[in-house]
PDB file of C-alpha atoms in Angstrom:
ATOM      1  CA  MET D   1      14.277  17.953   1.070  1.00 94.00           C
ATOM      2  CA  LYS D   2      14.473  14.275   0.951  1.00 98.00           C
ATOM      3  CA  LEU D   3      10.871  12.957   2.565  1.00 98.00           C
ATOM      4  CA  LEU D   4      10.623   9.424   3.228  1.00 99.00           C
ATOM      5  CA  ILE D   5       7.508   7.463   4.435  1.00 99.00           C
ATOM      6  CA  VAL D   6       8.137   3.814   5.290  1.00 99.00           C
ATOM      7  CA  THR D   7       4.998   1.681   5.179  1.00 99.00           C
ATOM      8  CA  GLY D   8       4.346  -2.040   5.943  1.00 98.00           C
ATOM      9  CA  ASP D   9       1.344  -3.592   3.435  1.00 97.00           C
ATOM     10  CA  ASP D  10      -1.116  -6.236   4.450  1.00 96.00           C
ATOM     11  CA  PHE D  11      -1.429  -5.433   7.971  1.00 98.00           C
ATOM     12  CA  GLY D  12      -3.804  -7.641   9.268  1.00 97.00           C
ATOM     13  CA  ALA D  13      -3.225 -10.664   6.609  1.00 95.00           C
ATOM     14  CA  SER D  14      -1.930 -13.177   9.526  1.00 95.00           C
ATOM     15  CA  SER D  15      -0.361 -12.867  12.987  1.00 97.00           C
ATOM     16  CA  ALA D  16       3.096 -13.472  11.379  1.00 96.00           C
ATOM     17  CA  VAL D  17       2.448 -10.236   9.338  1.00 97.00           C
ATOM     18  CA  ASN D  18       0.986  -8.388  12.210  1.00 98.00           C
ATOM     19  CA  GLU D  19       4.061  -9.253  14.697  1.00 98.00           C
ATOM     20  CA  ALA D  20       6.628  -8.272  12.057  1.00 98.00           C
ATOM     21  CA  ILE D  21       4.862  -4.628  11.852  1.00 99.00           C
ATOM     22  CA  GLU D  22       4.736  -4.221  15.094  1.00 99.00           C
ATOM     23  CA  GLN D  23       8.462  -5.055  16.015  1.00 99.00           C
ATOM     24  CA  ALA D  24       9.387  -3.087  12.579  1.00 99.00           C
ATOM     25  CA  HIS D  25       7.500   0.055  14.277  1.00 99.00           C
ATOM     26  CA  ARG D  26       8.613  -0.397  17.737  1.00 98.00           C
ATOM     27  CA  LYS D  27      12.432  -1.431  16.940  1.00 98.00           C
ATOM     28  CA  GLY D  28      12.995   0.003  13.454  1.00 98.00           C
ATOM     29  CA  ILE D  29      11.993   2.241  10.678  1.00 99.00           C
ATOM     30  CA  LEU D  30       8.478   1.495  10.098  1.00 99.00           C
ATOM     31  CA  GLY D  31       6.392   4.114  10.633  1.00 99.00           C
ATOM     32  CA  THR D  32       3.303   3.571   8.552  1.00 99.00           C
ATOM     33  CA  THR D  33       1.218   0.681   7.600  1.00 99.00           C
ATOM     34  CA  SER D  34      -1.762  -0.192   5.505  1.00 99.00           C
ATOM     35  CA  LEU D  35      -4.600  -2.381   6.706  1.00 99.00           C
ATOM     36  CA  MET D  36      -6.827  -5.125   5.210  1.00 98.00           C
ATOM     37  CA  VAL D  37     -10.389  -4.667   6.961  1.00 98.00           C
ATOM     38  CA  GLY D  38     -11.538  -8.319   5.587  1.00 97.00           C
ATOM     39  CA  ALA D  39      -8.183 -10.083   6.265  1.00 95.00           C
ATOM     40  CA  PRO D  40      -8.186 -13.110   8.891  1.00 94.00           C
ATOM     41  CA  ALA D  41      -6.058 -11.460  11.436  1.00 97.00           C
ATOM     42  CA  THR D  42      -7.779  -7.895  11.076  1.00 98.00           C
ATOM     43  CA  GLU D  43      -8.855  -8.141  14.729  1.00 98.00           C
ATOM     44  CA  ASP D  44      -5.398  -8.617  15.865  1.00 99.00           C
ATOM     45  CA  ALA D  45      -4.202  -5.936  13.810  1.00 99.00           C
ATOM     46  CA  VAL D  46      -6.291  -3.302  15.390  1.00 99.00           C
ATOM     47  CA  ASN D  47      -5.912  -4.424  18.747  1.00 99.00           C
ATOM     48  CA  ARG D  48      -2.064  -3.859  18.094  1.00 99.00           C
ATOM     49  CA  ALA D  49      -2.302  -0.369  16.270  1.00 99.00           C
ATOM     50  CA  ARG D  50      -4.304   0.852  19.358  1.00 98.00           C
ATOM     51  CA  ASN D  51      -1.307   0.420  21.470  1.00 97.00           C
ATOM     52  CA  MET D  52       1.101   1.882  19.187  1.00 97.00           C
ATOM     53  CA  GLU D  53       0.220   5.710  19.390  1.00 92.00           C
ATOM     54  CA  GLY D  54       2.989   6.299  16.631  1.00 96.00           C
ATOM     55  CA  LEU D  55       1.885   3.987  13.869  1.00 99.00           C
ATOM     56  CA  ARG D  56       0.143   5.712  11.006  1.00 99.00           C
ATOM     57  CA  VAL D  57      -2.660   3.088   9.612  1.00 99.00           C
ATOM     58  CA  GLY D  58      -4.026   3.384   6.296  1.00 99.00           C
ATOM     59  CA  LEU D  59      -6.705   1.422   4.506  1.00 99.00           C
ATOM     60  CA  HIS D  60      -5.514  -1.341   2.026  1.00 98.00           C
ATOM     61  CA  LEU D  61      -8.489  -1.931  -0.199  1.00 99.00           C
ATOM     62  CA  VAL D  62      -9.090  -5.002  -1.382  1.00 98.00           C
ATOM     63  CA  LEU D  63     -10.966  -5.471  -4.565  1.00 98.00           C
ATOM     64  CA  VAL D  64      -9.042  -8.438  -6.670  1.00 96.00           C
ATOM     65  CA  CYS D  65      -7.377 -11.535  -5.384  1.00 93.00           C
ATOM     66  CA  GLY D  66      -9.092 -11.677  -1.736  1.00 93.00           C
ATOM     67  CA  ARG D  67     -12.313 -11.898  -0.448  1.00 95.00           C
ATOM     68  CA  PRO D  68     -15.476  -9.076   0.143  1.00 98.00           C
ATOM     69  CA  ILE D  69     -16.647  -8.070   3.348  1.00 98.00           C
ATOM     70  CA  LEU D  70     -19.995  -7.817   2.191  1.00 98.00           C
ATOM     71  CA  PRO D  71     -22.136 -10.764   1.900  1.00 98.00           C
ATOM     72  CA  ALA D  72     -21.831 -12.789  -1.545  1.00 96.00           C
ATOM     73  CA  SER D  73     -25.524 -11.550  -2.332  1.00 97.00           C
ATOM     74  CA  GLU D  74     -24.655  -8.101  -2.516  1.00 98.00           C
ATOM     75  CA  VAL D  75     -21.748  -8.374  -4.826  1.00 98.00           C
ATOM     76  CA  PRO D  76     -22.322 -11.218  -6.829  1.00 98.00           C
ATOM     77  CA  ASP D  77     -20.794  -9.757  -9.960  1.00 97.00           C
ATOM     78  CA  LEU D  78     -17.402  -9.006  -8.034  1.00 97.00           C
ATOM     79  CA  ILE D  79     -16.737 -12.773  -6.784  1.00 96.00           C
ATOM     80  CA  ASP D  80     -16.337 -16.330  -8.165  1.00 95.00           C
ATOM     81  CA  ASP D  81     -18.380 -19.332  -7.333  1.00 92.00           C
ATOM     82  CA  ASN D  82     -15.947 -19.768  -4.082  1.00 93.00           C
ATOM     83  CA  GLY D  83     -16.790 -16.034  -3.282  1.00 95.00           C
ATOM     84  CA  ALA D  84     -13.479 -14.750  -4.045  1.00 94.00           C
ATOM     85  CA  PHE D  85     -12.746 -11.611  -6.250  1.00 95.00           C
ATOM     86  CA  SER D  86     -10.914 -12.230  -9.588  1.00 94.00           C
ATOM     87  CA  THR D  87      -7.380 -12.854  -9.871  1.00 92.00           C
ATOM     88  CA  ARG D  88      -7.755 -11.892 -13.298  1.00 94.00           C
ATOM     89  CA  LEU D  89      -6.593  -8.244 -12.963  1.00 95.00           C
ATOM     90  CA  VAL D  90      -7.346  -6.941 -16.239  1.00 94.00           C
ATOM     91  CA  ARG D  91     -10.565  -8.589 -16.842  1.00 95.00           C
ATOM     92  CA  ALA D  92     -11.810  -7.321 -13.518  1.00 95.00           C
ATOM     93  CA  GLY D  93     -10.540  -3.879 -14.763  1.00 95.00           C
ATOM     94  CA  PHE D  94     -12.793  -3.987 -18.084  1.00 96.00           C
ATOM     95  CA  ARG D  95     -15.856  -5.111 -15.968  1.00 96.00           C
ATOM     96  CA  PHE D  96     -15.016  -2.188 -13.479  1.00 96.00           C
ATOM     97  CA  PHE D  97     -14.896   0.086 -16.243  1.00 95.00           C
ATOM     98  CA  PHE D  98     -17.882  -0.926 -18.888  1.00 96.00           C
ATOM     99  CA  LEU D  99     -20.512  -2.852 -16.675  1.00 97.00           C
ATOM    100  CA  PRO D 100     -22.731  -0.395 -14.564  1.00 97.00           C
ATOM    101  CA  ARG D 101     -23.814  -3.017 -12.397  1.00 98.00           C
ATOM    102  CA  VAL D 102     -20.538  -4.054 -11.354  1.00 98.00           C
ATOM    103  CA  ARG D 103     -19.745  -0.523 -10.669  1.00 98.00           C
ATOM    104  CA  ARG D 104     -22.854  -0.355  -8.330  1.00 98.00           C
ATOM    105  CA  GLN D 105     -21.223  -3.473  -6.356  1.00 99.00           C
ATOM    106  CA  LEU D 106     -17.791  -2.284  -6.499  1.00 99.00           C
ATOM    107  CA  ALA D 107     -19.200   1.308  -4.838  1.00 99.00           C
ATOM    108  CA  ALA D 108     -20.805  -0.725  -2.418  1.00 99.00           C
ATOM    109  CA  GLU D 109     -17.823  -2.851  -1.288  1.00 99.00           C
ATOM    110  CA  ILE D 110     -15.310   0.119  -1.464  1.00 99.00           C
ATOM    111  CA  ARG D 111     -17.787   1.830   1.136  1.00 99.00           C
ATOM    112  CA  ALA D 112     -18.310  -1.026   2.910  1.00 99.00           C
ATOM    113  CA  GLN D 113     -14.293  -1.233   3.489  1.00 99.00           C
ATOM    114  CA  PHE D 114     -14.075   2.406   4.558  1.00 99.00           C
ATOM    115  CA  GLU D 115     -16.949   1.813   7.272  1.00 99.00           C
ATOM    116  CA  LYS D 116     -15.364  -1.114   8.595  1.00 99.00           C
ATOM    117  CA  PHE D 117     -11.973   0.917   8.915  1.00 99.00           C
ATOM    118  CA  ARG D 118     -14.013   3.677  10.622  1.00 99.00           C
ATOM    119  CA  SER D 119     -15.702   1.048  13.086  1.00 99.00           C
ATOM    120  CA  THR D 120     -11.975   0.471  14.456  1.00 98.00           C
ATOM    121  CA  GLY D 121     -11.679   3.985  15.486  1.00 98.00           C
ATOM    122  CA  LEU D 122      -8.233   4.467  14.188  1.00 98.00           C
ATOM    123  CA  THR D 123      -7.527   7.220  12.410  1.00 98.00           C
ATOM    124  CA  LEU D 124      -7.332   6.995   8.555  1.00 99.00           C
ATOM    125  CA  ASP D 125      -3.885   7.785   7.376  1.00 99.00           C
ATOM    126  CA  HIS D 126      -4.089   7.116   3.756  1.00 99.00           C
ATOM    127  CA  VAL D 127      -5.734   4.841   1.276  1.00 99.00           C
ATOM    128  CA  ASN D 128      -4.088   2.279  -1.198  1.00 98.00           C
ATOM    129  CA  ALA D 129      -5.266  -0.752  -3.048  1.00 98.00           C
ATOM    130  CA  HIS D 130      -4.191  -4.416  -3.206  1.00 95.00           C
ATOM    131  CA  ASN D 131      -2.215  -5.130  -6.680  1.00 93.00           C
ATOM    132  CA  HIS D 132      -2.419  -1.134  -6.914  1.00 96.00           C
ATOM    133  CA  MET D 133      -6.207  -1.190  -8.333  1.00 97.00           C
ATOM    134  CA  HIS D 134      -6.515   2.399  -7.154  1.00 98.00           C
ATOM    135  CA  LEU D 135      -4.751   3.220 -10.456  1.00 97.00           C
ATOM    136  CA  HIS D 136      -7.931   2.029 -12.649  1.00 98.00           C
ATOM    137  CA  PRO D 137      -9.868   5.242 -13.156  1.00 98.00           C
ATOM    138  CA  THR D 138     -13.181   3.856 -11.946  1.00 98.00           C
ATOM    139  CA  VAL D 139     -11.975   2.505  -8.964  1.00 98.00           C
ATOM    140  CA  LEU D 140     -10.010   5.898  -8.123  1.00 99.00           C
ATOM    141  CA  GLY D 141     -13.101   7.776  -8.787  1.00 98.00           C
ATOM    142  CA  LEU D 142     -15.143   5.795  -6.304  1.00 99.00           C
ATOM    143  CA  ILE D 143     -12.396   6.108  -3.743  1.00 99.00           C
ATOM    144  CA  LEU D 144     -12.420   9.726  -4.026  1.00 99.00           C
ATOM    145  CA  ARG D 145     -16.150  10.212  -4.042  1.00 99.00           C
ATOM    146  CA  ILE D 146     -16.510   7.767  -1.050  1.00 99.00           C
ATOM    147  CA  GLY D 147     -13.480   8.630   0.948  1.00 99.00           C
ATOM    148  CA  ALA D 148     -14.531  12.255   1.255  1.00 98.00           C
ATOM    149  CA  ASP D 149     -17.405  11.142   3.713  1.00 98.00           C
ATOM    150  CA  TYR D 150     -14.530   9.274   5.885  1.00 98.00           C
ATOM    151  CA  GLY D 151     -11.993  11.923   6.095  1.00 98.00           C
ATOM    152  CA  LEU D 152      -9.730  10.626   3.143  1.00 98.00           C
ATOM    153  CA  ARG D 153      -6.623  12.942   2.501  1.00 98.00           C
ATOM    154  CA  ALA D 154      -4.069  11.144   1.070  1.00 98.00           C
ATOM    155  CA  ILE D 155      -3.521   8.528  -1.458  1.00 99.00           C
ATOM    156  CA  ARG D 156      -0.167   6.428  -2.715  1.00 98.00           C
ATOM    157  CA  LEU D 157       1.021   7.316  -6.174  1.00 98.00           C
ATOM    158  CA  PRO D 158       2.441   3.888  -7.126  1.00 97.00           C
ATOM    159  CA  HIS D 159       5.345   6.027  -9.350  1.00 98.00           C
ATOM    160  CA  GLU D 160       8.566   4.105  -9.075  1.00 98.00           C
ATOM    161  CA  PRO D 161      11.124   6.137 -11.271  1.00 98.00           C
ATOM    162  CA  PHE D 162      13.270   3.611 -13.268  1.00 97.00           C
ATOM    163  CA  LEU D 163      16.478   5.485 -13.216  1.00 97.00           C
ATOM    164  CA  ALA D 164      16.567   6.045  -9.361  1.00 97.00           C
ATOM    165  CA  SER D 165      15.479   2.468  -9.271  1.00 98.00           C
ATOM    166  CA  TRP D 166      17.846   0.787 -11.168  1.00 98.00           C
ATOM    167  CA  ARG D 167      20.780   2.689  -9.660  1.00 98.00           C
ATOM    168  CA  ALA D 168      19.689   1.343  -6.158  1.00 97.00           C
ATOM    169  CA  THR D 169      19.725  -2.210  -7.331  1.00 97.00           C
ATOM    170  CA  GLY D 170      21.682  -2.557 -10.426  1.00 96.00           C
ATOM    171  CA  GLU D 171      19.048  -4.956 -11.677  1.00 95.00           C
ATOM    172  CA  GLY D 172      16.390  -5.292 -14.450  1.00 97.00           C
ATOM    173  CA  LEU D 173      16.875  -1.910 -16.185  1.00 97.00           C
ATOM    174  CA  LEU D 174      14.548  -2.840 -19.181  1.00 98.00           C
ATOM    175  CA  ARG D 175      12.157  -4.511 -16.723  1.00 97.00           C
ATOM    176  CA  ARG D 176      12.106  -1.241 -14.680  1.00 98.00           C
ATOM    177  CA  ILE D 177      11.917   1.017 -18.010  1.00 98.00           C
ATOM    178  CA  ALA D 178       8.664  -0.862 -19.349  1.00 97.00           C
ATOM    179  CA  ASN D 179       6.891  -0.646 -15.765  1.00 96.00           C
ATOM    180  CA  ASP D 180       7.475   2.473 -15.745  1.00 95.00           C
ATOM    181  CA  VAL D 181       6.234   3.688 -19.510  1.00 96.00           C
ATOM    182  CA  LEU D 182       3.457   0.909 -19.274  1.00 95.00           C
ATOM    183  CA  LEU D 183       2.127   2.705 -16.357  1.00 96.00           C
ATOM    184  CA  TRP D 184       2.720   6.290 -17.250  1.00 97.00           C
ATOM    185  CA  PRO D 185      -0.570   7.042 -18.530  1.00 97.00           C
ATOM    186  CA  LEU D 186      -2.622   5.891 -15.581  1.00 97.00           C
ATOM    187  CA  LEU D 187      -0.143   7.655 -13.361  1.00 98.00           C
ATOM    188  CA  ALA D 188      -0.350  10.788 -15.016  1.00 98.00           C
ATOM    189  CA  ALA D 189      -4.039  10.714 -15.080  1.00 98.00           C
ATOM    190  CA  SER D 190      -4.248   9.608 -11.188  1.00 98.00           C
ATOM    191  CA  ARG D 191      -1.553  12.586 -10.160  1.00 98.00           C
ATOM    192  CA  TRP D 192      -3.738  14.956 -12.121  1.00 98.00           C
ATOM    193  CA  ARG D 193      -7.388  13.804 -10.353  1.00 98.00           C
ATOM    194  CA  LEU D 194      -5.328  13.732  -6.999  1.00 98.00           C
ATOM    195  CA  THR D 195      -3.858  17.382  -7.315  1.00 97.00           C
ATOM    196  CA  HIS D 196      -7.326  18.629  -8.328  1.00 98.00           C
ATOM    197  CA  ALA D 197      -9.182  16.838  -5.323  1.00 98.00           C
ATOM    198  CA  GLY D 198      -6.786  18.406  -2.788  1.00 97.00           C
ATOM    199  CA  MET D 199      -5.175  14.821  -2.105  1.00 98.00           C
ATOM    200  CA  VAL D 200      -1.671  14.681  -0.522  1.00 98.00           C
ATOM    201  CA  CYS D 201       0.305  11.893  -2.371  1.00 98.00           C
ATOM    202  CA  ASN D 202       3.954  10.676  -2.908  1.00 98.00           C
ATOM    203  CA  ASP D 203       6.107  11.667  -5.519  1.00 98.00           C
ATOM    204  CA  TYR D 204       7.832   8.594  -5.694  1.00 99.00           C
ATOM    205  CA  VAL D 205       7.355   4.917  -4.440  1.00 99.00           C
ATOM    206  CA  PHE D 206      10.104   2.035  -4.050  1.00 98.00           C
ATOM    207  CA  GLY D 207       9.355  -1.553  -3.569  1.00 96.00           C
ATOM    208  CA  MET D 208       7.082  -2.054  -6.968  1.00 96.00           C
ATOM    209  CA  ASN D 209       9.857  -3.550  -9.012  1.00 96.00           C
ATOM    210  CA  ASP D 210      11.102  -5.490  -6.252  1.00 96.00           C
ATOM    211  CA  ASN D 211       8.234  -6.735  -4.418  1.00 92.00           C
ATOM    212  CA  GLY D 212       9.057  -9.499  -1.765  1.00 92.00           C
ATOM    213  CA  ASN D 213      12.293  -8.772  -2.114  1.00 95.00           C
ATOM    214  CA  MET D 214      13.332  -5.496  -0.137  1.00 97.00           C
ATOM    215  CA  ASP D 215      15.894  -6.735   2.196  1.00 98.00           C
ATOM    216  CA  SER D 216      18.585  -4.668   3.602  1.00 98.00           C
ATOM    217  CA  ASN D 217      21.014  -4.037   0.781  1.00 98.00           C
ATOM    218  CA  HIS D 218      17.958  -3.088  -1.411  1.00 98.00           C
ATOM    219  CA  LEU D 219      16.644  -0.646   1.166  1.00 99.00           C
ATOM    220  CA  LEU D 220      20.102   0.854   1.257  1.00 99.00           C
ATOM    221  CA  GLY D 221      20.433   1.165  -2.400  1.00 98.00           C
ATOM    222  CA  PHE D 222      17.083   2.804  -2.477  1.00 99.00           C
ATOM    223  CA  LEU D 223      18.032   5.217   0.576  1.00 99.00           C
ATOM    224  CA  THR D 224      21.275   6.189  -1.353  1.00 98.00           C
ATOM    225  CA  HIS D 225      19.550   6.994  -4.428  1.00 98.00           C
ATOM    226  CA  LEU D 226      16.631   8.736  -3.021  1.00 98.00           C
ATOM    227  CA  PRO D 227      15.413  11.404  -5.044  1.00 98.00           C
ATOM    228  CA  GLU D 228      14.295  14.904  -3.858  1.00 98.00           C
ATOM    229  CA  GLY D 229      10.735  15.134  -2.786  1.00 98.00           C
ATOM    230  CA  ILE D 230       8.039  12.869  -0.932  1.00 98.00           C
ATOM    231  CA  SER D 231       9.293   9.132  -1.394  1.00 99.00           C
ATOM    232  CA  GLU D 232       7.507   6.144   0.068  1.00 99.00           C
ATOM    233  CA  ILE D 233       9.143   2.609   0.608  1.00 99.00           C
ATOM    234  CA  TYR D 234       6.927  -0.336   1.222  1.00 98.00           C
ATOM    235  CA  CYS D 235       7.632  -3.381   2.313  1.00 97.00           C
ATOM    236  CA  HIS D 236       5.656  -7.022   3.228  1.00 96.00           C
ATOM    237  CA  PRO D 237       7.383  -7.777   6.561  1.00 97.00           C
ATOM    238  CA  ALA D 238       6.274 -11.240   8.168  1.00 96.00           C
ATOM    239  CA  THR D 239       7.944 -13.424  10.879  1.00 95.00           C
ATOM    240  CA  GLY D 240       7.359 -16.002   8.826  1.00 88.00           C
ATOM    241  CA  PRO D 241       4.992 -18.251   6.540  1.00 83.00           C
ATOM    242  CA  TRP D 242       1.521 -18.773   7.671  1.00 80.00           C
ATOM    243  CA  PRO D 243      -1.358 -21.082   7.060  1.00 81.00           C
ATOM    244  CA  GLY D 244      -3.302 -20.166   3.839  1.00 73.00           C
ATOM    245  CA  MET D 245      -0.522 -17.855   2.440  1.00 73.00           C
ATOM    246  CA  GLU D 246      -1.232 -17.089  -1.120  1.00 70.00           C
ATOM    247  CA  ALA D 247       0.873 -19.356  -3.503  1.00 60.00           C
ATOM    248  CA  ALA D 248       1.390 -16.064  -5.397  1.00 53.00           C
ATOM    249  CA  VAL D 249       3.527 -14.709  -2.531  1.00 68.00           C
ATOM    250  CA  GLY D 250       5.012 -17.900  -1.829  1.00 64.00           C
ATOM    251  CA  GLN D 251       8.619 -16.655  -3.208  1.00 78.00           C
ATOM    252  CA  TYR D 252       8.253 -13.359  -1.086  1.00 85.00           C
ATOM    253  CA  ARG D 253      11.135 -12.954   1.459  1.00 91.00           C
ATOM    254  CA  PHE D 254       8.961 -11.797   4.183  1.00 92.00           C
ATOM    255  CA  ALA D 255      11.352 -12.477   6.771  1.00 94.00           C
ATOM    256  CA  GLU D 256      14.314 -10.720   5.184  1.00 97.00           C
ATOM    257  CA  GLU D 257      12.222  -7.861   4.552  1.00 98.00           C
ATOM    258  CA  PHE D 258      11.477  -7.771   8.256  1.00 98.00           C
ATOM    259  CA  ALA D 259      15.127  -7.997   9.079  1.00 98.00           C
ATOM    260  CA  ALA D 260      15.950  -5.268   6.792  1.00 98.00           C
ATOM    261  CA  LEU D 261      13.147  -2.706   8.540  1.00 99.00           C
ATOM    262  CA  THR D 262      14.999  -3.540  12.040  1.00 98.00           C
ATOM    263  CA  ASP D 263      18.396  -3.413  10.550  1.00 99.00           C
ATOM    264  CA  ALA D 264      20.489  -0.733  12.574  1.00 98.00           C
ATOM    265  CA  THR D 265      22.419  -0.116   9.442  1.00 98.00           C
ATOM    266  CA  VAL D 266      19.646   0.946   7.544  1.00 99.00           C
ATOM    267  CA  ALA D 267      18.195   3.264  10.145  1.00 98.00           C
ATOM    268  CA  ALA D 268      21.908   4.867  10.420  1.00 99.00           C
ATOM    269  CA  ALA D 269      21.596   5.274   6.799  1.00 99.00           C
ATOM    270  CA  ILE D 270      18.418   7.310   7.118  1.00 98.00           C
ATOM    271  CA  GLY D 271      20.232   9.909   9.427  1.00 97.00           C
ATOM    272  CA  ARG D 272      23.383   9.808   7.474  1.00 98.00           C
ATOM    273  CA  LEU D 273      21.888  10.913   4.343  1.00 98.00           C
ATOM    274  CA  GLY D 274      19.906  13.708   5.821  1.00 98.00           C
ATOM    275  CA  ILE D 275      16.787  11.950   4.989  1.00 98.00           C
ATOM    276  CA  LYS D 276      13.721  12.955   7.190  1.00 98.00           C
ATOM    277  CA  CYS D 277      11.022  10.492   8.079  1.00 98.00           C
ATOM    278  CA  THR D 278       7.575  11.538   7.803  1.00 98.00           C
ATOM    279  CA  ALA D 279       3.563   9.945   7.107  1.00 98.00           C
ATOM    280  CA  PHE D 280       1.110  10.678   4.820  1.00 98.00           C
ATOM    281  CA  GLY D 281      -0.972  12.145   7.465  1.00 96.00           C
ATOM    282  CA  SER D 282       1.710  14.525   8.757  1.00 96.00           C
ATOM    283  CA  LEU D 283       1.921  16.039   5.226  1.00 96.00           C
ATOM    284  CA  ALA D 284      -1.547  16.306   4.589  1.00 94.00           C
ATOM    285  CA  ALA D 285      -2.053  18.407   8.185  1.00 91.00           C
ATOM    286  CA  GLY D 286       0.842  20.781   6.737  1.00 87.00           C
ATOM    287  CA  GLU D 287       3.878  19.743   7.622  1.00 80.00           C
ATOM    288  CA  PRO D 288       6.467  21.462   5.934  1.00 72.00           C
ATOM    289  CA  ARG D 289       8.014  19.724   2.772  1.00 69.00           C
TER     290      ARG D 289
END
């Protein structure tokens, strides 16, 4: 059976993102979103989510390329002079792994973000992390330990199979192979830990290799070549740019991704191909696979 979770990430980043996620849910194929609890438009996102009973909302942990929700005095080793998390992912990863004081502060920040999510009153559908930092063994261990206190039942596994991904797009075969091979040790270890922790996770994900470029053609390609099992397609929709938008995502085609999620042709393809839409929470609750 081909099961599909369609997710919009960065809920709360801006009103433009929030509006796109709301409309993609009400008028399109988006069933799931991941909330950044410390983002500028988090309150607006939460208010919208409360009015969309069918929208599944997870926690999008931000531990790099963003700002903490704890005071700077409580996480001094996680931030720079401007109070922001590191944008140097490899360096941050080494510090998370080797420095006990950094791990203590990291644990405190992760717990604070879980606590902030719980304070919204929304049901926790799943967890993932900005820049897929939950693949880091230290981060994943903390998520599993802390998440147990907050009803965590599902986590995204960012495994994009290179062959299906390439067949869907016809682009960048070597890049897709390289990404798959480089991440394989972390993915294998993470899958083992998630399985033994009783967590639900997807088998495959699509969107990693085409971040910011998930237009209708890409979605149709992924749907056509979707493998058997549980797949997640994730996008970064927005109705347009917004003040303070990170330079790193300036080339993302937010509006095209939004249009793809509300494209009737894409919705029709899901039905035509016999794909069943689901959510992490539904699978964790025992929905047949």
